[in-house]
Coordinates of C-alpha atoms in Angstrom, one line a residue:
X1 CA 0.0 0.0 0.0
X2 CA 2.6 2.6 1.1
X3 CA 4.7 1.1 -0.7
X4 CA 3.2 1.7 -4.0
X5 CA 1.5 5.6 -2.8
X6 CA 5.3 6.9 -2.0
X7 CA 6.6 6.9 -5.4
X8 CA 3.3 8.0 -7.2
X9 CA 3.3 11.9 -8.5
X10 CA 0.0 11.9 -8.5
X11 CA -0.2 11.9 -4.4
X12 CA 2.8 15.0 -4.4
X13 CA 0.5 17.3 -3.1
X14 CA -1.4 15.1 -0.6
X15 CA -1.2 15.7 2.7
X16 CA 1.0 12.6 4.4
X17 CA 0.8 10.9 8.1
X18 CA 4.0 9.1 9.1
X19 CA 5.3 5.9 8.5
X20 CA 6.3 3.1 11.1
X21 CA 9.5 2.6 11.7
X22 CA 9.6 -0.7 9.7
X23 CA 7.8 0.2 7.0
X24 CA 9.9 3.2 6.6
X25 CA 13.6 1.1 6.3
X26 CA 11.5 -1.3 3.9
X27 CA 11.3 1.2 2.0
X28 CA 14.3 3.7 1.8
X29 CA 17.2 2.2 3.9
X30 CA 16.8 -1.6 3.1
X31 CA 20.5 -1.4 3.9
X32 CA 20.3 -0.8 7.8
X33 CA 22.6 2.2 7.0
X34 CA 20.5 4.3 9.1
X35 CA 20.8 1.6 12.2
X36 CA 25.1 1.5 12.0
X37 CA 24.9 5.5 12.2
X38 CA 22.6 5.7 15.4
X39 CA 24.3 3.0 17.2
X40 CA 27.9 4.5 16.3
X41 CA 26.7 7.4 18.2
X42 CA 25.3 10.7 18.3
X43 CA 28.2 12.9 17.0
X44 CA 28.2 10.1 13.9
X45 CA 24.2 10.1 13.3
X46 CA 23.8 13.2 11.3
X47 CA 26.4 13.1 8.6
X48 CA 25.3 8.9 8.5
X49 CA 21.6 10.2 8.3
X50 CA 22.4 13.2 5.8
X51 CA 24.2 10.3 3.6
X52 CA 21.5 7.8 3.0
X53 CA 18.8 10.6 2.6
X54 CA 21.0 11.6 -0.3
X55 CA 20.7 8.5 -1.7
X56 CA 17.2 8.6 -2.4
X57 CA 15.2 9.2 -5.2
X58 CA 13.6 12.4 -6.0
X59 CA 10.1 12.0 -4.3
X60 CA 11.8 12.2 -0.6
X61 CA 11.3 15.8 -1.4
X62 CA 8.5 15.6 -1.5
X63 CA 6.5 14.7 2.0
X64 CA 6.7 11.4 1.6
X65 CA 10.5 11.9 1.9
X66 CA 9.7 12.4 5.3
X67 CA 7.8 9.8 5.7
X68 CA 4.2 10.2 5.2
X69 CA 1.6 9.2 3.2
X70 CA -1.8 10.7 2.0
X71 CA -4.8 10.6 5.1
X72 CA -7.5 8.8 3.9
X73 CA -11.0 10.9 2.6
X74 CA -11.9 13.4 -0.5
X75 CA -10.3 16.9 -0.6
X76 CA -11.1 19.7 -2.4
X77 CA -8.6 20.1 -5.3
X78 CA -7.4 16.9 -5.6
X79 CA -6.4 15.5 -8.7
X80 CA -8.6 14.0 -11.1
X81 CA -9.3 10.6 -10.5
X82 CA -8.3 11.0 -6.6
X83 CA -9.4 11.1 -3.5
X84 CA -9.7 14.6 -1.5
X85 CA -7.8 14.3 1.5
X86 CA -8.1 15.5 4.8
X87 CA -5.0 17.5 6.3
X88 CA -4.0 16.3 9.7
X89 CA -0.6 17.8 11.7
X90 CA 0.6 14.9 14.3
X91 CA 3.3 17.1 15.8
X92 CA 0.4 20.2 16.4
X93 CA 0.9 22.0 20.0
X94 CA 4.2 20.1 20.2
X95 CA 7.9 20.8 18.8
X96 CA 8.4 18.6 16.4
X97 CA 10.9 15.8 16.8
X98 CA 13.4 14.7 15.0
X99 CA 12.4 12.3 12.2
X100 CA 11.9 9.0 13.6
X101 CA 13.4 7.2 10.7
X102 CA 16.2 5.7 13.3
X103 CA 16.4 4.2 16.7
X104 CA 19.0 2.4 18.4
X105 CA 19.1 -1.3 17.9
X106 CA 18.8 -2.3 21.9
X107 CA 15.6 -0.2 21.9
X108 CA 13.9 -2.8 19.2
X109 CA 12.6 -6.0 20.6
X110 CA 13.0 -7.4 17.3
X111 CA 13.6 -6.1 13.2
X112 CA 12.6 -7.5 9.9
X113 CA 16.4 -6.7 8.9
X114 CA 19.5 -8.3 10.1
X115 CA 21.4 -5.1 12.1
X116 CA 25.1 -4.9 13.0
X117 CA 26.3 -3.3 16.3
X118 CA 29.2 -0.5 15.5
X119 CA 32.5 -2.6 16.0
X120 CA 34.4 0.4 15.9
X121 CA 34.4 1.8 19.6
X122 CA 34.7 -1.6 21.1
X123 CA 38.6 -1.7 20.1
X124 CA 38.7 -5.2 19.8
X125 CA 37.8 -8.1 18.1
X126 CA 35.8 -9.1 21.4
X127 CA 32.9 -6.5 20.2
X128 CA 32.3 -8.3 16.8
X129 CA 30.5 -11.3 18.3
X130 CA 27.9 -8.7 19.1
X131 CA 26.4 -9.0 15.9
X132 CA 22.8 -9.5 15.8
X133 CA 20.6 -11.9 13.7
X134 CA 16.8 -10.6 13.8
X135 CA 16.6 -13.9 16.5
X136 CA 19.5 -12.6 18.6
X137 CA 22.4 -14.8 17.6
X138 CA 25.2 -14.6 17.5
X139 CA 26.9 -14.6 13.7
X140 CA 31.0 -14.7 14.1
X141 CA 31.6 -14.7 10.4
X142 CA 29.5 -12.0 9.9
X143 CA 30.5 -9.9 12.9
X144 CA 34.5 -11.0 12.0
X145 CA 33.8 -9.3 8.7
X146 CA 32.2 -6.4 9.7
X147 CA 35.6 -6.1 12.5
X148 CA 38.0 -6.3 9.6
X149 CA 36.4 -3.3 8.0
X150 CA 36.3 -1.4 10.7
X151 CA 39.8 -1.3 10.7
X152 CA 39.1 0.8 7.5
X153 CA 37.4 3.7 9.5
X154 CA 33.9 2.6 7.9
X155 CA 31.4 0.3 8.4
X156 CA 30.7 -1.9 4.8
X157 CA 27.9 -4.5 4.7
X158 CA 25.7 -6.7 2.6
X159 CA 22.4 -7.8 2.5
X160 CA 20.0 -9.2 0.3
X161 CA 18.6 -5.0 -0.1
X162 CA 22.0 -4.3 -1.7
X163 CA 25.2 -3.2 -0.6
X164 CA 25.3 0.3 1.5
X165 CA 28.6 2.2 3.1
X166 CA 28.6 4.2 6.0
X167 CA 31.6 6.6 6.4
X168 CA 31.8 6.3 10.1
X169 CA 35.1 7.0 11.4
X170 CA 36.9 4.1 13.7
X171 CA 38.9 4.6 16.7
X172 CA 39.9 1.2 17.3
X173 CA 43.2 1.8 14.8
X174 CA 43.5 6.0 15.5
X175 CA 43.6 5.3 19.5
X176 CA 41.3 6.5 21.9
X177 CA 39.6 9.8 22.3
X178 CA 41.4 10.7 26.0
X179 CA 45.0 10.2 23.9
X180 CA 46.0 6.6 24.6
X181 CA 47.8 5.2 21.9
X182 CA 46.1 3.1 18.8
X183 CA 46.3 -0.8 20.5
X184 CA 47.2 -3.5 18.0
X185 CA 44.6 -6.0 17.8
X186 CA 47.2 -8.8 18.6
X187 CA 48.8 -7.3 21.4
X188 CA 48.3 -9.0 24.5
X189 CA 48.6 -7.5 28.1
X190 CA 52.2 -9.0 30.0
X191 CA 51.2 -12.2 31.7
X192 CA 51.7 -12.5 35.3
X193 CA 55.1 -15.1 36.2
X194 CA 53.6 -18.8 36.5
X195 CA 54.9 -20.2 40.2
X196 CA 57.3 -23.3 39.2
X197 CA 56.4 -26.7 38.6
X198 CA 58.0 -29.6 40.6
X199 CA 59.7 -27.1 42.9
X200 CA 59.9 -29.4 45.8
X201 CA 60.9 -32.6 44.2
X202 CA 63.8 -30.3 41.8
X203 CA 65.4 -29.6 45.5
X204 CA 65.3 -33.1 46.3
X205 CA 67.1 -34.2 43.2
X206 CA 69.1 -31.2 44.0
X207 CA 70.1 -33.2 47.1
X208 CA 70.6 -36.3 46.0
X209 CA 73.1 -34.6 43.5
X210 CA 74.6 -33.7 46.4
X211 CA 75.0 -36.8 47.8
X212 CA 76.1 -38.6 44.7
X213 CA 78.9 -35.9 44.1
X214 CA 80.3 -36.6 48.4
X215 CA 80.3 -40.1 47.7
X216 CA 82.1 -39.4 44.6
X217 CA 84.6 -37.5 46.1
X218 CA 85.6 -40.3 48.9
X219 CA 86.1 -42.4 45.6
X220 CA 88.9 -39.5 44.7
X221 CA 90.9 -39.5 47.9
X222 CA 94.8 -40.7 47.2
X223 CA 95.4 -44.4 48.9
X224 CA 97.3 -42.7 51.6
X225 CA 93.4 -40.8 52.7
X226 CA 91.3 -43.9 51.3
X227 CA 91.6 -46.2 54.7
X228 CA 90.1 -43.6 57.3
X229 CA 86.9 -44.1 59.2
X230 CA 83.9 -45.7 57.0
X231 CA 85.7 -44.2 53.8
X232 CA 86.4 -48.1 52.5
X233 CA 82.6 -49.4 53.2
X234 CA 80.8 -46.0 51.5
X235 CA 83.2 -45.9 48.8
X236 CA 81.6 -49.5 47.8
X237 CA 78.7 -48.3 47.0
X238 CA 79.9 -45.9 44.3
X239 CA 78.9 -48.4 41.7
X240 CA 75.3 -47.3 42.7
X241 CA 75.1 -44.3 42.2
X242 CA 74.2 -44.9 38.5
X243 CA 70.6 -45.4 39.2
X244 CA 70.0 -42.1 41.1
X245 CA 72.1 -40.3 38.8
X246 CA 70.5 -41.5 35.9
X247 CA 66.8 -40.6 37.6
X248 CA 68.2 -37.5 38.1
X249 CA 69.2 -37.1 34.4
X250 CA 65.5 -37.8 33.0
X251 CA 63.9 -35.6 35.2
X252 CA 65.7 -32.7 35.0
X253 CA 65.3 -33.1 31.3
X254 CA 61.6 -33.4 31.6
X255 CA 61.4 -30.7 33.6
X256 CA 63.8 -28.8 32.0
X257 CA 66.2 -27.7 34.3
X258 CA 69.4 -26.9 32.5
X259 CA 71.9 -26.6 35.2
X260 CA 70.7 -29.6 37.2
X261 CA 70.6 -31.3 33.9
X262 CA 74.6 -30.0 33.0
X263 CA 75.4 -31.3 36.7
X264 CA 74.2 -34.4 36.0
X265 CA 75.4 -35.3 32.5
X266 CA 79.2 -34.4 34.2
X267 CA 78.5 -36.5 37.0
X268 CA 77.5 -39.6 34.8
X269 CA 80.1 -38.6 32.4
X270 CA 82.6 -39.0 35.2
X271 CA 81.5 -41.9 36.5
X272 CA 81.0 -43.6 33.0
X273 CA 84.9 -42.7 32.6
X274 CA 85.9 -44.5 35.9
X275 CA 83.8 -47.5 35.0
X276 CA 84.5 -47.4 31.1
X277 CA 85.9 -51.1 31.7
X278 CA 82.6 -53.0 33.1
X279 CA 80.8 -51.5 29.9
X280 CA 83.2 -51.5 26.8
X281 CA 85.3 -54.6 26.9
X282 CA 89.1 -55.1 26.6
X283 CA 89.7 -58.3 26.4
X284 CA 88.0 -61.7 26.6
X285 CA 87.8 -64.8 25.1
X286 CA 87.2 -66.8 21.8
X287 CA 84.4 -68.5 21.0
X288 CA 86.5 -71.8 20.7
X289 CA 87.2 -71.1 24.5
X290 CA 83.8 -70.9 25.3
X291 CA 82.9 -74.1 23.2
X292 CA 85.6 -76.1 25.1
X293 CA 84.6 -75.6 28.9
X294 CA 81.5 -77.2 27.4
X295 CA 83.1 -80.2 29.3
X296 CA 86.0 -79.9 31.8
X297 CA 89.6 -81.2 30.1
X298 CA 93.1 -80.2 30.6
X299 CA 94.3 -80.7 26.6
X300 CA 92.2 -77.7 25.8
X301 CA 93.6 -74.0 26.3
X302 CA 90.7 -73.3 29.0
X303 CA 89.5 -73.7 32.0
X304 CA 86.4 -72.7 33.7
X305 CA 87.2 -71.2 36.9
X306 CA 85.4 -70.3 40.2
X307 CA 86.0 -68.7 43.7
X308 CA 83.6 -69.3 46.4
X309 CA 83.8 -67.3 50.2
X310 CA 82.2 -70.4 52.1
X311 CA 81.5 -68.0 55.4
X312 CA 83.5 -70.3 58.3
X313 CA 82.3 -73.6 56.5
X314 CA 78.7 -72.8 56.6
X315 CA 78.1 -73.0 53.2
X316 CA 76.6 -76.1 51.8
X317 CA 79.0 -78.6 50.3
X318 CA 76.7 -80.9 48.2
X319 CA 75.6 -77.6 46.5
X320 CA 79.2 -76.4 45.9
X321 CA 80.2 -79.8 44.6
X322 CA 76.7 -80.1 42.4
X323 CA 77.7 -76.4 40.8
X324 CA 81.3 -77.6 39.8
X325 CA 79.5 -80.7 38.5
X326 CA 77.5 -78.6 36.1
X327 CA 79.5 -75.8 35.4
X328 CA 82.8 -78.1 34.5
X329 CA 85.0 -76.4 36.9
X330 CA 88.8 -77.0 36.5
X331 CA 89.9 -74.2 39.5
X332 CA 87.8 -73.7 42.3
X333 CA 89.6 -72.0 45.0
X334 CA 87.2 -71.2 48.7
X335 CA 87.8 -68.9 51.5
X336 CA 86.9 -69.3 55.3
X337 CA 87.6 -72.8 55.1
X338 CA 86.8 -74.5 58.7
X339 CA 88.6 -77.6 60.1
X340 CA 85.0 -79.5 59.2
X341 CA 84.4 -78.3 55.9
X342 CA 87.1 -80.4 54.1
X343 CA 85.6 -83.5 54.9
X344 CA 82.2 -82.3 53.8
X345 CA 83.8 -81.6 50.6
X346 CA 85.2 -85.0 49.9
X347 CA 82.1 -86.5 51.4
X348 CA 79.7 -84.6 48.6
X349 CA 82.8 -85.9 45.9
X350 CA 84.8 -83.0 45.5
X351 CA 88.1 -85.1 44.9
X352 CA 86.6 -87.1 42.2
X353 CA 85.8 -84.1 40.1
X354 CA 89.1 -82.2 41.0
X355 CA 91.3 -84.6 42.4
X356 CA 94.3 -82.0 43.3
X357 CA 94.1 -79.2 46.5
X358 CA 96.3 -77.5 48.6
X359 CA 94.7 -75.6 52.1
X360 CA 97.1 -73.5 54.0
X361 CA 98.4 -73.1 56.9
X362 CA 96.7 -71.1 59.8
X363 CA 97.0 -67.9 60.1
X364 CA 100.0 -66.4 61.5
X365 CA 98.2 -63.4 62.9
X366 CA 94.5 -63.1 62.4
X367 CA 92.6 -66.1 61.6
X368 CA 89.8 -63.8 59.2
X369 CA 87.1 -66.5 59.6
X370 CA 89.6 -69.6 58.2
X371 CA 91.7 -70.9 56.2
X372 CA 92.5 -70.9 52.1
X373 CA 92.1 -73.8 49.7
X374 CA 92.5 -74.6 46.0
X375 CA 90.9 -77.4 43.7
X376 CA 92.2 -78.3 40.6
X377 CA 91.5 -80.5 37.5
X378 CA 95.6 -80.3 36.3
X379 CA 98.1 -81.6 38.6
X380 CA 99.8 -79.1 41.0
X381 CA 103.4 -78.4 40.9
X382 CA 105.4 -75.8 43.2
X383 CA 103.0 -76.1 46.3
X384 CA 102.6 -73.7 48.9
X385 CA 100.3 -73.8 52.0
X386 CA 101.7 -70.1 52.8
X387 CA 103.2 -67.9 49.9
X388 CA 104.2 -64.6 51.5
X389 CA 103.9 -63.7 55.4
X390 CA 100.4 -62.1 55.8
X391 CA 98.8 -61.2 59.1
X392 CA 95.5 -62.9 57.7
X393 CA 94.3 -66.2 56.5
X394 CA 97.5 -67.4 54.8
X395 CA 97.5 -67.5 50.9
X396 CA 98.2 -71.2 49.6
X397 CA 99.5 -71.4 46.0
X398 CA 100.1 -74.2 43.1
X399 CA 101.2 -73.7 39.9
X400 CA 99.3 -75.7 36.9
X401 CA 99.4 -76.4 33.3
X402 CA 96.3 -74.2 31.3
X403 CA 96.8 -75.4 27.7
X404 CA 99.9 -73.7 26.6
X405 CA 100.4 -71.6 29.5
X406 CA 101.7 -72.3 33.4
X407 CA 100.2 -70.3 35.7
X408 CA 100.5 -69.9 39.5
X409 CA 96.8 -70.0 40.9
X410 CA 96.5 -68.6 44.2
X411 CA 93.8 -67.9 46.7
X412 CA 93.7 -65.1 48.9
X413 CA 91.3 -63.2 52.1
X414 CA 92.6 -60.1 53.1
X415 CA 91.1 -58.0 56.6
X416 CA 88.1 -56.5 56.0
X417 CA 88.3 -52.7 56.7
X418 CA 86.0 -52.6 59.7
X419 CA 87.0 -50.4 62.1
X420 CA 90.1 -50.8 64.7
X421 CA 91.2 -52.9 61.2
X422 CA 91.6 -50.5 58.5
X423 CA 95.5 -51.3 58.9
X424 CA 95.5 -54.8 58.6
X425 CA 93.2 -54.1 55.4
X426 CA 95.9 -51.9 54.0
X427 CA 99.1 -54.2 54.7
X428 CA 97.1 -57.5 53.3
X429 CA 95.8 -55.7 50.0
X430 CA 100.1 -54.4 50.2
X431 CA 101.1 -58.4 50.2
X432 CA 98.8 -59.3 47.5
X433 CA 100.4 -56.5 45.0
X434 CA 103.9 -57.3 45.8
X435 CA 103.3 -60.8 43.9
X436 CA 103.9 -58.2 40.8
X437 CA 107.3 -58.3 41.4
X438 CA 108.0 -62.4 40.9
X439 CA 108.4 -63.7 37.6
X440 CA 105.4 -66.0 37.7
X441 CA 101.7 -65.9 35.2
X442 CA 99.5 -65.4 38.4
X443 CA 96.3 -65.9 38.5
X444 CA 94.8 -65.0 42.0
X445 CA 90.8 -65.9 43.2
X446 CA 89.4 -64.7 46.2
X447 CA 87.5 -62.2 48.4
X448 CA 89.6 -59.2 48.8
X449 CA 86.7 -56.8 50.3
X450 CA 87.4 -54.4 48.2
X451 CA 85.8 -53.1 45.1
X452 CA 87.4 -51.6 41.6
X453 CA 86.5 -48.2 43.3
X454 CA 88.6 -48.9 46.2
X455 CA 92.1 -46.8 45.9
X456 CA 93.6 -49.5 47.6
X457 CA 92.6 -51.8 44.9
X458 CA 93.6 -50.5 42.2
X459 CA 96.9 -49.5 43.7
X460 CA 97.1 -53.6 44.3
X461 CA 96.6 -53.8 40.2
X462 CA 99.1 -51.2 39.4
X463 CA 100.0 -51.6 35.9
X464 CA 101.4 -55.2 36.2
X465 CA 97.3 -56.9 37.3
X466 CA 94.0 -56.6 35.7
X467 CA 90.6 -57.2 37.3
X468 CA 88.4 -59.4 35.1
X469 CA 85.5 -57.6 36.0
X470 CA 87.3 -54.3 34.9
X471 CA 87.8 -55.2 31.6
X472 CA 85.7 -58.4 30.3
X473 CA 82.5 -55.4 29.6
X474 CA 80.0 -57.5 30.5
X475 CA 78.7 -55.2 33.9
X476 CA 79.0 -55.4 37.6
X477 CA 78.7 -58.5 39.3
X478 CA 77.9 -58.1 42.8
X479 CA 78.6 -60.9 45.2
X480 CA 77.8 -59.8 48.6
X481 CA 75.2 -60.4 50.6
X482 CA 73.7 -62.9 49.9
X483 CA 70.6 -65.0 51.0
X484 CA 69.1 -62.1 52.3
X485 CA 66.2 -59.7 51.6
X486 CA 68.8 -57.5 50.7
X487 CA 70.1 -58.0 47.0
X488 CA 73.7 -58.5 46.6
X489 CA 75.2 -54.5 46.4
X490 CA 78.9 -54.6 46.3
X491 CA 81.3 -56.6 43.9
X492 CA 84.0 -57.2 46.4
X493 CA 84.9 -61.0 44.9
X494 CA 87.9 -60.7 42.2
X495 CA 89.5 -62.5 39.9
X496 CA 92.7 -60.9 39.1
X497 CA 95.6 -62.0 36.6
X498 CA 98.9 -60.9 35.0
X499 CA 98.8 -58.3 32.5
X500 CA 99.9 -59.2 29.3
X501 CA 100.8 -62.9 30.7
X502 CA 99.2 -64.4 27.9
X503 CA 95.8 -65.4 29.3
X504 CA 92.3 -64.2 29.3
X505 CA 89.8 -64.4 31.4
X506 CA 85.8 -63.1 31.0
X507 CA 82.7 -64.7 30.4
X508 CA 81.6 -63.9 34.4
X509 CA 78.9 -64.9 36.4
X510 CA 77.2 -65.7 39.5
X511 CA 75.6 -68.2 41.5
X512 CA 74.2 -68.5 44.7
X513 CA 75.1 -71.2 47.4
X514 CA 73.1 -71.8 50.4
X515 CA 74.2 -70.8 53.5
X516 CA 77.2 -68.3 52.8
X517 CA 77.0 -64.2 52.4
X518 CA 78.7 -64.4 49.2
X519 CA 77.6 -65.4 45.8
X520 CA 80.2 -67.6 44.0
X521 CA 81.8 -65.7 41.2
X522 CA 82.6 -68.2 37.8
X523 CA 84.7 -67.1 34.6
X524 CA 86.3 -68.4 32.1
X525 CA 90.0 -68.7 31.3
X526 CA 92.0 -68.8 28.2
X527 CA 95.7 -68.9 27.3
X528 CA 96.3 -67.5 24.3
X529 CA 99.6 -66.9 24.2

């Protein structure tokens, strides 16, 4: 109806009433141009409003440019063919107001037209989820568009009226109106310092850094500082430290703390150098070797070999004597050797698998739980039931044929460092080296109570011994305690022979015997020389 009346010529001088709001923007601002310029504000309305009445067609001149259309009811002078009509004022006795064309969108329950909030004085791209739908939803693409061109200093949109343009300025990119600088729409405000994670557990591995590093400096005192009080039995443990070092290592790197992780990586580095031997091997033997001590003979070049502490002759014979049995032992040389425990030996048929033994003499000065013995497959030759003077259990010796080689076996108990004893420790470990100086192929078994880490120990070695352990690559092999809860921690059981002698010995292992502390330590010997 309206629709049609506004643009006829024949109505221009009728007399008009006004429009509804709706019926109005249906008509001349399908757009919603007029809606952007009241909602930007009203220092933007007027030049927003001046600009879409500009865009109309000539009949808004007219009154139904401001919004009106004829009253109903005849009129004197009214074109042929129309209807007089009857003038009517709306505004009379009143100022009139401003044309009611526009109205801010939050005073509209609901439009016909889909209406964008101004983007521009929100500043960020917050503000452009506030786009409307005529249902009150929210359209992100829409409103994310409309953002973008804000940044233009103008609001653009489309709709299915056409396309309109509203020159309103923006101050999200020319800064705020009480002179704060323009704000990036990617700048973020400083974040407050996140409290660190794992703080409480990074000082305990802190500690236990710590610890690791005192323990690894006992393992650096000079022989002359290495037999004080409890240095000998913490010094032991140094082999253990691997496991909390290595916790220490992948924690730190999951939590990445750098220093605590550099700390580490030198401590394992250093102890990695110390116990390159146990990892990377030097020496061992040939696969023919290990094929012959399938079964115990003395034409082959090897020998399978074992050293058992038998803990004052508790330890059970039949057991010892079933192990040589299947291992094919050739040398087996014990340690704590009671008056008793002989017998039980050759009871349980030690002399019919190694027919040949020597056990020495008592002990000149400390008994050390017992005397020494030696087994052996090959005949003995050059016998002795006390090789050097020692204030401990004595060291009996025998020298035997090992395919092409002749070697002096010997078996050996030094002290124990406990304390009041730390002396007789020194001077037994002191005896033992001296055998460096003979011109003998020795090949010495036994307990020594001391480990690799020991500086005692590897002053005993020198350059003229090697520890089988230390070189054969193939790990630690911890021998006491044993048949406790505790697992076997310390790897003070050796097999020790002559540098460069022309035998070999590796392929190490353990077994466990009822009734002793120590586990009995097996290898396998070849002369290859």
């Amino acid at each position: 109806m309206a629709q049609r009346e506004y643009n006829d010529p024949s109505y221009n001088n009728a007399q008009w009433e006004p429009l509804s709001d709706d019926a109005w923007r249906a008509q001349n601002d399908p757009a919603g141009v007029g809606d952007v310029a009241a909602q930007a504000g009203a220092q933007h309305a007027a030049p927003a409003y001046a600009a879409s009445r500009a865009a109309q067609p000539d009949a808004r001149r007219s009154g139904a440019a401001a919004g009106y259309v004829p009253a109903a009811g005849p009129q004197a002078g009214a074109p042929a063919g129309g209807q007089a009509v009857q003038p009517r004022d709306p505004f009379a006795g009143s100022a009139a107001p401003e044309p009611p064309a526009y109205r801010p969108v939050t005073d509209r329950a609901a439009s016909d037209q889909t209406v964008m909030r101004p983007i521009a004085w929100a500043g960020s791209a917050r503000s452009a989820e506030r786009a409307r739908t005529p249902a009150g939803s929210t359209v992100p693409g829409y409103a994310a568009t409309a953002a973008r061109q804000s940044r233009g200093g103008a609001f653009r949109r489309s709709g299915a009226g056409g396309a309109a343009t509203s020159a309103v300025p923006s101050t999200a990119s020319a800064g705020g109106g009480d002179g704060t600088p323009p704000r990036s729409r990617r700048e973020r405000a400083p974040r407050a310092p996140k409290p660190a994670k794992h703080g409480c557990l990074s000082m305990f591995l802190w500690l236990a850094l710590i610890v690791c590093a005192g323990f690894m400096a006992l393992r650096c005192l000079p022989a002359s500082l290495a037999d004080g009080r409890a240095v000998p039995e913490l010094v032991s443990f140094v082999p253990l430290l691997f496991i909390p070092l290595v916790v220490c290592l992948v924690l730190a790197f999951l939590w990445r703390r750098r220093v605590l992780l550099v700390f580490t990586v030198a401590a394992l580095g250093l102890m990695g150098w110390w116990h390159a031997g146990y990892f990377l091997p030097t020496a061992g033997v040939s696969a023919a070797a290990q094929t012959a001590v399938a079964t115990a003979s003395v034409d082959d070049g090897a020998a399978r070999i074992m050293t058992l502490n038998t803990l004052a002759g508790r330890a059970s014979a039949a057991e010892i004597v079933q192990l040589v049995r299947e291992q094919h032992v050739e040398v087996l040389c014990l340690q704590e050797l009671s008056d008793s425990f002989a017998s039980e030996l050759s009871a349980a048929g030690i002399d019919e698998l190694l027919p040949y033994h020597v056990i020495s003499d008592r002990a000149s000065g400390v008994n050390n739980g017992g005397r020494n013995g030696i087994w052996t497959l090959a005949p003995m030759s050059n016998i002795s039931q006390n090789l050097l003077p020692i204030e401990t259990s004595s060291m009996p010796a025998a020298t035997i044929q090992v395919g092409s080689a002749t070697v002096r076996v010997v078996s050996v108990h030094p002290n124990s460092p406990v304390r009041g004893a730390q002396d007789l420790w020194e001077e037994g470990l002191s005896t033992i080296g001296s055998l460096s100086g003979y011109d003998h192929t020795y090949f010495i078994m036994g307990d020594f109570n001391s480990t690799w880490d020991h500086a005692r120990f590897r002053e005993l070695l020198g350059s003229a011994f090697v520890d089988a352990g230390a070189t054969a690559g193939e790990g630690f092999h911890m021998t006491y305690p044993s048949n406790t809860v505790i697992p076997p921690l310390v790897e003070i059981d050796h097999i020790v022979y002559a540098k460069d002698s022309g035998i070999v010995v590796s392929e190490l292992a353990t077994a466990t015997i009822s009734g002793t502390d120590h586990q009995a330590l097996l290898a396998t010997l070849e002369a290859v020389g």
